[in-house]
Amino acid sequence: MLRDNGFEKVKLFDAAASTMSALAGSGIEVMVAIPNDQLETMNDYDSAKKWVKRSVTRYLFNGGVDVKYVAVGNEPFLSSYNGSFLNTTLPALQNIQNALNEAGVGDKIKATVPLNADVYYASAVTPSSGRFRADIADLMTNIVEFLAKNSAPFTVNIYPFLSLYSDKSFPFDFAFFDGNAAPVVDGNIQYTNVFDANFDTLVSALAAVGHSAMPIIVGEVGWPTEGDINARAAYAQRFYGGLLRRIAAKDAKSIAPGNFERHWGIFRYDGQPKFAMDLSGQGGQSFLVPAKGVEYLPARWCVFNPATEDLSKLGESITYACTFSDCTALGYGSSCNGLDERGNASYAFNMFFQVQNQADESCYFGGLAMVTTQNASTGTCNFTVQIASAAVQATAASSVVALLSGVSVMLLLLFVL
């Protein structure tokens, strides 16, 4: 699917063997990653060397994986983490880059730290006043110095949607690229969108510590399609359309944060495009090429059992189902927000049922649920059917019954600006 649509780069959140093997021979440039919970382990140099050998150099054979970067953590300095990774990120970065250097690949593969845009701010409102956050200013300066020493890029994740999400008074049109917003004036520059303003704030912050020419990678950028009143496919299409036109013009310019966190991306869980999109940035309205050969589990859904009389455990059962699946579409402003209590129950039960690969015992809930072959989708609310993973197909072929949880890999566009 990635190759069919012309994707040339991909950012991963780990270095799982199954994912890396799938990317072997694809010609796609890859950023592999070390999750935040492994940063402390990487403070030991021997552990860092073993990780590099296991997750990077073993794939660097002819026809292997084109690894370009190693992401050391992901947004480890978010304010919501309360400083959990402040002491372990830089040592991990140093050890991984040094291990890459020792392995003889450090000239081609660079370690970097994907950071959220909250590590910097505009001290006087305008982008030209950009500075690194006061509580981590020294740490950020040390990280930037190390990146520069190793000719590595600064990686930032910029999400204009979050400006709307965190500030209800934020000017709506300023989150997009189509020039409908009142401009923010900074000297001779007029900013008509928050992405450009945010990006230039980072440039100013880097300049303030003596590295105005440091290359910058936008590691993540996007708009969610579910989980919030502003998380809609139409808005995502508007955002991506403007972003891609900007790139084509060569302009240099967990759900803790919100339910929308599970709904970024331009493809659905089954590899089908969410909306029309022209990756060339020319403004076309054709759909991307969907994933081929996708197989689904049988057309079965788990819904509320209308014959049930005792509803005393209904709320508890819904909570349980949503804890172990994804019910974010039921949230305020989302596509399934209009369901009644029994509709909510059906949605929750079905999500749990599909995550459990339609195991019969997963659609019971003390008699509150039942399996049906009639699609329970209604209006904008889609009741999904799980895809048949390779693991499920293999276990079915060998007549081994296994209960597998759904696993998803988020693939994001990687742009070097």
CSV table of C-alpha atoms in Angstrom, one decimal, residues 300 302-303 320-321 348-366 369-371 403:
chain,number,residue,atom,x,y,z
A,300,ARG,CA,-20.7,-11.0,12.4
A,302,CYS,CA,-21.9,-8.4,18.8
A,303,VAL,CA,-24.8,-6.3,19.9
A,320,TYR,CA,-15.3,-3.2,30.7
A,321,ALA,CA,-15.7,-3.6,27.0
A,348,ALA,CA,-18.9,-1.2,23.0
A,349,PHE,CA,-19.7,-4.9,22.9
A,350,ASN,CA,-18.9,-5.1,19.2
A,351,MET,CA,-15.6,-3.3,19.5
A,352,PHE,CA,-14.6,-5.8,22.2
A,353,PHE,CA,-15.8,-8.7,20.2
A,354,GLN,CA,-13.8,-7.7,17.1
A,355,VAL,CA,-10.6,-7.0,19.1
A,356,GLN,CA,-11.0,-10.5,20.5
A,357,ASN,CA,-11.2,-11.8,16.9
A,358,GLN,CA,-14.8,-12.7,17.3
A,359,ALA,CA,-14.3,-15.4,19.9
A,360,ASP,CA,-17.8,-16.6,20.9
A,361,GLU,CA,-17.1,-16.2,24.6
A,362,SER,CA,-16.3,-12.5,24.1
A,363,CYS,CA,-19.9,-11.8,23.2
A,364,TYR,CA,-21.8,-12.7,26.3
A,365,PHE,CA,-21.4,-10.1,29.1
A,366,GLY,CA,-23.7,-12.0,31.5
A,369,ALA,CA,-24.9,-9.4,24.4
A,370,MET,CA,-25.6,-11.6,21.4
A,371,VAL,CA,-24.0,-12.3,18.0
A,403,LEU,CA,-7.2,-15.5,21.5
